[in-house]
């Protein structure tokens, strides 16, 4: 499996997000260093500045293949060719709803447009991916036909785009399997998250033979965005795929960069990267984690450069309080510990939590009481 990061293209289609050229170059270097294999950096026809940014990133001599996204229109393709990218993606919808209500074209006209656009681009010696936009709502027979046509014209990749995020894992698996059984081409999966199924759909696509997943940092993208990079990488790692090509401990830095460049906060409970991702709270959980972290952790947070956290409040059990007090320099007997835990619960009922300062105060009071 390889990863195409589209933070700079799909991600910039997020409401309120506009990266500067400098931010784009800095991000491209960062994510290239992380190790993604492809980097979709923009749609050069959208604006002069986007054109400049695509061109500037193409000059950076990155390890990743640099990809530009265009409509099946000659002027768009020329604009992308002028940026000197490694690969051009031509997207053109194939579902009946898009053909009838958006394009006003029939299937034969779409096939002709694909032929022209792919051949024209290939003639300039650039790698080509073709994306049937709204693939998951496309008649499967026609989807196979467009994939075959694009491949015969020289595209070496076709993207199965779940443009409106309506697929299920079963549907995605079925589509990917059918296309890959019928056409000799590498398949990408591009999964939108409108129903919260993007990651599950992408994994189903990989399972069925797709070889590339599209991601963005923090799951950015149109509407509810697409597959979030960090959980994609970690779920594939946990389930036995090789992630040795990725510098996993760079993830926090990459996410902080995008959080500050977009002003879109990382969710507290976002998988992998959220501040609560390794925060253990209830007495039962903290007891388990402190005895052996794998009782309640899917993987060691150190893999991605993070630390686990033990929350102290009314849910907390004895072991967690004991360890926290030890880290604060106290060595406490078991009877005293029981009194402190009881007091922590009462304090937390009244105050909604217990800071380290309050814990120290409570401990001090109980030790004084015991001495007197
Ligand atoms: C869009 C296009 C796209 C393309 C995906 C791809 C989609 O609608 O803006 O090239 O794989 O979701 O269909 O992002
Ligand atoms: Cu998309």
Short mmCIF file of C-alpha atoms and ligand atoms in Angstrom, two decimals:
data_model
loop_
_atom_site.label_atom_id
_atom_site.label_comp_id
_atom_site.label_asym_id
_atom_site.label_seq_id
_atom_site.Cartn_x
_atom_site.Cartn_y
_atom_site.Cartn_z
CA UNK A 1 0.00 0.00 0.00
CA UNK A 2 1.16 3.52 -0.74
CA UNK A 3 -0.21 6.86 0.44
CA UNK A 4 -1.11 9.89 -1.60
CA UNK A 5 -1.41 12.93 0.62
CA UNK A 6 -3.83 15.50 -0.74
CA UNK A 7 -3.73 18.05 2.09
CA UNK A 8 -2.63 20.74 -0.37
CA UNK A 9 -5.33 19.92 -2.97
CA UNK A 10 -8.38 18.27 -1.36
CA UNK A 11 -7.41 19.73 2.02
CA UNK A 12 -7.44 23.26 0.64
CA UNK A 13 -11.01 22.62 -0.51
CA UNK A 14 -11.99 22.84 3.18
CA UNK A 15 -14.15 25.83 4.11
CA UNK A 16 -11.89 28.59 5.43
CA UNK A 17 -8.57 27.05 4.35
CA UNK A 18 -6.08 28.84 2.06
CA UNK A 19 -2.40 28.04 2.37
CA UNK A 20 0.27 30.51 1.29
CA UNK A 21 2.96 29.39 -1.17
CA UNK A 22 5.51 29.34 1.67
CA UNK A 23 3.25 27.17 3.82
CA UNK A 24 2.70 24.81 0.91
CA UNK A 25 6.42 24.39 0.25
CA UNK A 26 7.17 23.90 3.93
CA UNK A 27 4.38 21.34 4.28
CA UNK A 28 5.42 19.51 1.11
CA UNK A 29 8.96 19.10 2.50
CA UNK A 30 7.64 17.92 5.85
CA UNK A 31 5.24 15.32 4.48
CA UNK A 32 7.85 14.18 1.94
CA UNK A 33 10.27 13.65 4.80
CA UNK A 34 7.55 11.68 6.63
CA UNK A 35 7.58 9.37 3.62
CA UNK A 36 4.31 9.52 1.66
CA UNK A 37 4.84 8.21 -1.85
CA UNK A 38 2.65 10.71 -3.70
CA UNK A 39 1.81 14.32 -3.05
CA UNK A 40 -1.21 15.89 -4.71
CA UNK A 41 -0.40 19.56 -4.53
CA UNK A 42 -3.16 21.44 -6.28
CA UNK A 43 -5.33 22.24 -9.24
CA UNK A 44 -3.17 24.74 -11.20
CA UNK A 45 -6.12 26.21 -13.05
CA UNK A 46 -7.91 27.40 -9.91
CA UNK A 47 -5.81 30.55 -9.38
CA UNK A 48 -2.45 32.07 -10.36
CA UNK A 49 -1.08 31.57 -6.87
CA UNK A 50 -2.05 27.90 -6.84
CA UNK A 51 -0.32 27.53 -10.22
CA UNK A 52 2.82 29.11 -8.73
CA UNK A 53 2.71 26.85 -5.69
CA UNK A 54 2.36 23.68 -7.78
CA UNK A 55 5.28 24.79 -9.92
CA UNK A 56 7.42 25.67 -6.91
CA UNK A 57 6.80 22.29 -5.23
CA UNK A 58 7.56 20.45 -8.48
CA UNK A 59 10.98 22.16 -8.43
CA UNK A 60 11.77 20.98 -4.90
CA UNK A 61 13.23 17.63 -5.92
CA UNK A 62 11.10 15.68 -3.45
CA UNK A 63 11.14 11.89 -3.15
CA UNK A 64 7.37 11.73 -3.53
CA UNK A 65 5.76 11.84 -6.94
CA UNK A 66 4.29 15.35 -7.32
CA UNK A 67 0.75 15.29 -8.68
CA UNK A 68 -1.48 18.03 -10.13
CA UNK A 69 -5.26 17.71 -10.44
CA UNK A 70 -7.14 18.95 -13.51
CA UNK A 71 -10.46 18.74 -15.33
CA UNK A 72 -10.59 16.93 -18.68
CA UNK A 73 -10.04 20.24 -20.43
CA UNK A 74 -7.07 21.04 -22.69
CA UNK A 75 -6.34 24.42 -21.09
CA UNK A 76 -6.30 22.82 -17.62
CA UNK A 77 -3.90 20.14 -18.83
CA UNK A 78 -1.62 22.72 -20.49
CA UNK A 79 -1.59 24.69 -17.29
CA UNK A 80 -0.53 21.61 -15.33
CA UNK A 81 2.09 20.62 -17.94
CA UNK A 82 3.62 24.07 -17.52
CA UNK A 83 4.18 23.28 -13.84
CA UNK A 84 6.44 20.35 -14.70
CA UNK A 85 4.82 17.88 -12.29
CA UNK A 86 5.49 14.12 -12.31
CA UNK A 87 1.87 13.12 -12.73
CA UNK A 88 -1.36 14.71 -13.89
CA UNK A 89 -4.75 13.55 -12.67
CA UNK A 90 -7.68 14.03 -14.97
CA UNK A 91 -11.03 13.90 -13.24
CA UNK A 92 -14.35 13.60 -15.00
CA UNK A 93 -17.56 12.24 -13.48
CA UNK A 94 -19.18 9.02 -14.61
CA UNK A 95 -22.37 8.69 -12.54
CA UNK A 96 -25.70 9.29 -14.26
CA UNK A 97 -26.61 12.04 -11.78
CA UNK A 98 -23.42 13.99 -12.64
CA UNK A 99 -23.71 13.32 -16.36
CA UNK A 100 -27.33 14.39 -16.60
CA UNK A 101 -27.58 17.14 -14.01
CA UNK A 102 -24.07 18.65 -14.03
CA UNK A 103 -22.32 17.94 -17.32
CA UNK A 104 -25.22 17.52 -19.73
CA UNK A 105 -23.25 14.81 -21.55
CA UNK A 106 -23.95 11.20 -22.41
CA UNK A 107 -21.67 8.24 -21.72
CA UNK A 108 -20.13 8.18 -25.18
CA UNK A 109 -19.21 11.86 -24.89
CA UNK A 110 -17.58 11.17 -21.53
CA UNK A 111 -15.59 8.27 -23.00
CA UNK A 112 -14.44 10.54 -25.82
CA UNK A 113 -13.37 13.26 -23.41
CA UNK A 114 -11.39 10.74 -21.33
CA UNK A 115 -9.68 9.43 -24.46
CA UNK A 116 -8.68 12.87 -25.65
CA UNK A 117 -7.51 14.14 -22.27
CA UNK A 118 -5.52 11.05 -21.30
CA UNK A 119 -3.88 10.66 -24.73
CA UNK A 120 -3.01 14.35 -24.91
CA UNK A 121 -1.39 14.26 -21.46
CA UNK A 122 0.46 10.98 -22.10
CA UNK A 123 1.82 12.43 -25.35
CA UNK A 124 3.69 14.94 -23.21
CA UNK A 125 5.44 12.15 -21.32
CA UNK A 126 3.75 12.68 -17.96
CA UNK A 127 2.27 9.89 -15.81
CA UNK A 128 -1.51 9.96 -15.81
CA UNK A 129 -4.17 8.98 -13.31
CA UNK A 130 -7.76 9.11 -14.33
CA UNK A 131 -10.43 9.72 -11.67
CA UNK A 132 -14.02 8.80 -12.44
CA UNK A 133 -15.58 11.33 -10.07
CA UNK A 134 -18.57 9.89 -8.18
CA UNK A 135 -17.34 6.38 -9.07
CA UNK A 136 -19.27 4.77 -6.21
CA UNK A 137 -22.60 5.95 -7.67
CA UNK A 138 -21.62 4.93 -11.22
CA UNK A 139 -23.12 1.98 -13.05
CA UNK A 140 -20.48 -0.71 -12.49
CA UNK A 141 -20.42 -1.77 -16.14
CA UNK A 142 -19.72 1.79 -17.23
CA UNK A 143 -17.12 2.21 -14.50
CA UNK A 144 -15.22 -0.81 -15.84
CA UNK A 145 -15.53 0.63 -19.35
CA UNK A 146 -14.07 4.05 -18.44
CA UNK A 147 -11.28 2.43 -16.41
CA UNK A 148 -10.40 0.21 -19.37
CA UNK A 149 -10.54 3.10 -21.79
CA UNK A 150 -8.31 5.34 -19.64
CA UNK A 151 -5.84 2.47 -19.23
CA UNK A 152 -5.71 1.75 -22.95
CA UNK A 153 -5.01 5.45 -23.55
CA UNK A 154 -2.04 5.32 -21.18
CA UNK A 155 -3.26 5.99 -17.63
CA UNK A 156 -1.44 3.72 -15.17
CA UNK A 157 -3.70 4.52 -12.23
CA UNK A 158 -7.45 4.94 -11.80
CA UNK A 159 -8.97 6.39 -8.63
CA UNK A 160 -12.16 4.95 -7.22
CA UNK A 161 -13.63 8.18 -5.86
CA UNK A 162 -16.37 8.00 -3.25
CA UNK A 163 -17.02 11.66 -3.94
CA UNK A 164 -20.07 12.07 -1.71
CA UNK A 165 -19.01 9.59 0.96
CA UNK A 166 -21.95 7.25 0.50
CA UNK A 167 -20.07 3.95 0.18
CA UNK A 168 -19.99 1.17 2.74
CA UNK A 169 -16.98 -1.11 3.16
CA UNK A 170 -18.90 -3.91 1.39
CA UNK A 171 -19.72 -1.69 -1.60
CA UNK A 172 -16.15 -0.39 -1.82
CA UNK A 173 -14.75 -3.88 -1.70
CA UNK A 174 -17.11 -5.00 -4.42
CA UNK A 175 -16.32 -2.09 -6.75
CA UNK A 176 -12.56 -2.35 -6.31
CA UNK A 177 -12.62 -6.11 -6.82
CA UNK A 178 -14.76 -5.85 -9.96
CA UNK A 179 -12.61 -3.15 -11.57
CA UNK A 180 -9.32 -4.80 -10.65
CA UNK A 181 -10.52 -8.18 -11.94
CA UNK A 182 -11.46 -6.60 -15.28
CA UNK A 183 -8.76 -4.00 -15.95
CA UNK A 184 -5.00 -4.24 -15.56
CA UNK A 185 -4.41 -0.93 -13.76
CA UNK A 186 -3.34 0.23 -10.30
CA UNK A 187 -6.29 1.48 -8.25
CA UNK A 188 -6.42 4.36 -5.77
CA UNK A 189 -9.22 4.81 -3.24
CA UNK A 190 -10.42 8.33 -2.51
CA UNK A 191 -12.97 8.14 0.31
CA UNK A 192 -15.00 11.06 1.65
CA UNK A 193 -16.15 11.00 5.24
CA UNK A 194 -19.72 12.30 5.07
CA UNK A 195 -21.04 9.25 6.93
CA UNK A 196 -17.92 8.67 9.03
CA UNK A 197 -16.98 5.64 6.92
CA UNK A 198 -13.99 6.99 5.00
CA UNK A 199 -11.27 5.02 6.80
CA UNK A 200 -13.29 1.79 6.87
CA UNK A 201 -14.04 2.16 3.16
CA UNK A 202 -10.40 2.83 2.33
CA UNK A 203 -9.27 -0.27 4.25
CA UNK A 204 -11.91 -2.34 2.46
CA UNK A 205 -10.60 -1.00 -0.86
CA UNK A 206 -7.03 -1.95 0.04
CA UNK A 207 -8.19 -5.37 1.12
CA UNK A 208 -9.83 -5.83 -2.28
CA UNK A 209 -6.70 -4.93 -4.24
CA UNK A 210 -6.39 -1.13 -4.39
CA UNK A 211 -2.78 -0.02 -3.90
CA UNK A 212 -3.02 3.64 -2.89
CA UNK A 213 -5.06 5.51 -0.27
CA UNK A 214 -5.70 9.25 -0.45
CA UNK A 215 -5.36 11.10 2.84
CA UNK A 216 -5.20 14.58 4.27
CA UNK A 217 -3.79 15.77 7.56
CA UNK A 218 -6.58 16.18 10.14
CA UNK A 219 -9.00 14.67 7.58
CA UNK A 220 -9.42 18.00 5.75
CA UNK A 221 -11.38 18.28 2.50
CA UNK A 222 -14.71 19.27 0.96
CA UNK A 223 -17.56 19.12 3.51
CA UNK A 224 -16.54 16.48 6.09
CA UNK A 225 -13.21 15.77 4.41
CA UNK A 226 -11.50 12.50 3.48
CA UNK A 227 -9.40 9.81 5.20
CA UNK A 228 -7.28 11.24 8.00
CA UNK A 229 -3.58 10.39 7.54
CA UNK A 230 -2.63 9.40 11.10
CA UNK A 231 -5.40 6.85 11.77
CA UNK A 232 -4.92 5.38 8.29
CA UNK A 233 -1.23 4.81 8.93
CA UNK A 234 -1.71 3.46 12.43
CA UNK A 235 -4.61 1.17 11.57
CA UNK A 236 -2.66 -0.37 8.72
CA UNK A 237 0.35 -0.78 11.03
CA UNK A 238 -1.73 -2.41 13.78
CA UNK A 239 -3.26 -4.76 11.21
CA UNK A 240 0.05 -5.98 9.85
CA UNK A 241 0.83 -3.80 6.83
CA UNK A 242 4.35 -2.48 6.58
CA UNK A 243 4.75 1.14 7.62
CA UNK A 244 8.53 1.04 7.77
CA UNK A 245 8.76 3.70 5.05
CA UNK A 246 7.08 6.31 7.27
CA UNK A 247 8.65 8.35 10.06
CA UNK A 248 5.73 7.82 12.44
CA UNK A 249 7.17 10.01 15.17
CA UNK A 250 6.83 13.00 12.83
CA UNK A 251 3.02 12.83 12.99
CA UNK A 252 2.57 15.24 15.93
CA UNK A 253 4.77 17.85 14.24
CA UNK A 254 2.93 17.47 10.92
CA UNK A 255 -0.47 17.82 12.61
CA UNK A 256 0.63 20.85 14.62
CA UNK A 257 1.86 22.48 11.42
CA UNK A 258 -1.52 22.01 9.72
CA UNK A 259 -3.49 22.93 12.84
CA UNK A 260 -1.73 26.26 12.98
CA UNK A 261 -1.79 26.85 9.20
CA UNK A 262 -5.55 26.20 9.02
CA UNK A 263 -6.78 27.36 12.44
CA UNK A 264 -8.84 24.17 12.52
CA UNK A 265 -8.19 22.54 15.87
CA UNK A 266 -7.36 18.87 16.15
CA UNK A 267 -10.31 17.20 17.93
CA UNK A 268 -9.56 16.31 21.58
CA UNK A 269 -10.75 12.78 20.88
CA UNK A 270 -9.39 12.46 17.33
CA UNK A 271 -7.83 9.01 16.83
CA UNK A 272 -4.02 8.82 17.19
CA UNK A 273 -3.40 12.58 17.33
CA UNK A 274 -6.14 13.94 19.62
CA UNK A 275 -4.88 15.10 23.03
CA UNK A 276 -7.05 12.42 24.72
CA UNK A 277 -5.85 9.55 22.52
CA UNK A 278 -3.67 8.11 25.33
CA UNK A 279 -5.43 9.58 28.38
CA UNK A 280 -6.66 6.82 30.72
CA UNK A 281 -9.18 7.70 33.37
CA UNK A 282 -11.29 5.12 35.16
CA UNK A 283 -9.81 3.19 38.06
CA UNK A 284 -10.25 -0.08 36.20
CA UNK A 285 -8.45 1.23 33.11
CA UNK A 286 -5.62 3.02 34.89
CA UNK A 287 -5.02 -0.01 37.09
CA UNK A 288 -4.67 -2.13 33.95
CA UNK A 289 -2.49 0.34 32.07
CA UNK A 290 -0.17 0.84 35.03
CA UNK A 291 0.25 -2.93 35.37
CA UNK A 292 0.69 -3.45 31.63
CA UNK A 293 -0.07 -0.76 29.03
CA UNK A 294 -1.26 -3.21 26.39
CA UNK A 295 -4.36 -3.89 28.51
CA UNK A 296 -5.89 -0.65 27.26
CA UNK A 297 -3.66 0.63 24.46
CA UNK A 298 -3.82 -0.55 20.84
CA UNK A 299 -0.13 0.35 20.41
CA UNK A 300 2.60 2.12 22.35
CA UNK A 301 2.19 5.92 22.04
CA UNK A 302 6.00 6.25 21.87
CA UNK A 303 5.79 4.88 18.28
CA UNK A 304 4.34 8.23 17.27
CA UNK A 305 6.37 10.27 19.70
CA UNK A 306 3.64 10.61 22.32
CA UNK A 307 3.23 9.82 26.03
CA UNK A 308 0.39 8.16 27.87
CA UNK A 309 -1.46 10.16 30.49
CA UNK A 310 -3.15 8.99 33.67
CA UNK A 311 -6.05 11.23 34.65
CA UNK A 312 -6.64 11.83 38.35
CA UNK A 313 -10.24 12.57 39.33
CA UNK A 314 -13.21 10.86 40.98
CA UNK A 315 -12.90 7.86 38.66
CA UNK A 316 -9.34 7.25 39.77
CA UNK A 317 -8.25 4.16 41.65
CA UNK A 318 -5.50 3.61 44.21
CA UNK A 319 -2.70 2.56 41.89
CA UNK A 320 -3.02 5.69 39.75
CA UNK A 321 -2.99 8.00 42.79
CA UNK A 322 -0.06 6.11 44.28
CA UNK A 323 1.98 6.43 41.07
CA UNK A 324 1.11 10.07 40.62
CA UNK A 325 2.12 10.83 44.19
CA UNK A 326 5.37 8.93 43.69
CA UNK A 327 6.11 11.06 40.66
CA UNK A 328 5.45 14.11 42.85
CA UNK A 329 7.94 12.84 45.42
CA UNK A 330 5.62 11.16 47.99
CA UNK A 331 5.91 7.65 49.30
CA UNK A 332 2.59 6.72 50.86
CA UNK A 333 1.43 3.75 52.95
CA UNK A 334 -1.59 1.77 51.82
CA UNK A 335 -3.93 3.03 54.59
CA UNK A 336 -3.03 6.64 53.95
CA UNK A 337 -3.50 6.05 50.23
CA UNK A 338 -7.07 4.88 50.85
CA UNK A 339 -7.89 8.08 52.76
CA UNK A 340 -6.35 10.20 49.99
CA UNK A 341 -8.32 8.40 47.26
CA UNK A 342 -11.56 8.90 49.23
CA UNK A 343 -10.78 12.58 49.64
CA UNK A 344 -9.89 12.90 45.92
CA UNK A 345 -13.35 11.54 45.05
CA UNK A 346 -15.12 13.99 47.38
CA UNK A 347 -13.02 16.90 46.13
CA UNK A 348 -13.65 15.91 42.51
CA UNK A 349 -17.41 15.57 43.05
CA UNK A 350 -17.39 19.19 44.24
CA UNK A 351 -14.88 20.64 41.77
CA UNK A 352 -15.13 18.56 38.60
CA UNK A 353 -11.51 17.37 38.76
CA UNK A 354 -8.27 17.39 40.74
CA UNK A 355 -5.12 19.22 39.68
CA UNK A 356 -1.69 18.11 40.88
CA UNK A 357 -1.67 21.12 43.20
CA UNK A 358 -4.95 20.04 44.77
CA UNK A 359 -3.69 16.47 45.07
CA UNK A 360 -0.64 17.72 46.92
CA UNK A 361 -2.87 19.81 49.18
CA UNK A 362 -5.20 16.90 49.94
CA UNK A 363 -2.21 14.67 50.67
CA UNK A 364 -0.71 17.29 52.96
CA UNK A 365 -3.96 17.61 54.93
CA UNK A 366 -4.33 13.87 55.36
CA UNK A 367 -0.72 13.42 56.48
CA UNK A 368 -1.17 16.23 59.02
CA UNK A 369 -4.42 14.67 60.32
CA UNK A 370 -2.71 11.33 60.68
CA UNK A 371 0.19 12.81 62.60
CA UNK A 372 -2.04 14.69 65.05
C1 LIG B 1 -13.79 16.59 -6.40
C2 LIG B 1 -12.82 15.64 -7.02
C3 LIG B 1 -12.37 14.54 -6.13
C4 LIG B 1 -11.34 13.75 -6.94
C5 LIG B 1 -10.80 12.53 -6.28
C6 LIG B 1 -9.64 11.87 -7.00
C7 LIG B 1 -13.54 13.62 -5.68
O1 LIG B 1 -14.98 16.27 -6.38
O2 LIG B 1 -13.38 17.67 -5.95
O3 LIG B 1 -9.04 12.46 -7.88
O4 LIG B 1 -9.35 10.72 -6.66
O5 LIG B 1 -13.81 13.55 -4.50
O6 LIG B 1 -14.17 13.05 -6.57
O7 LIG B 1 -11.76 15.06 -4.96
CU1 LIG B 2 -12.52 14.46 -3.08
#
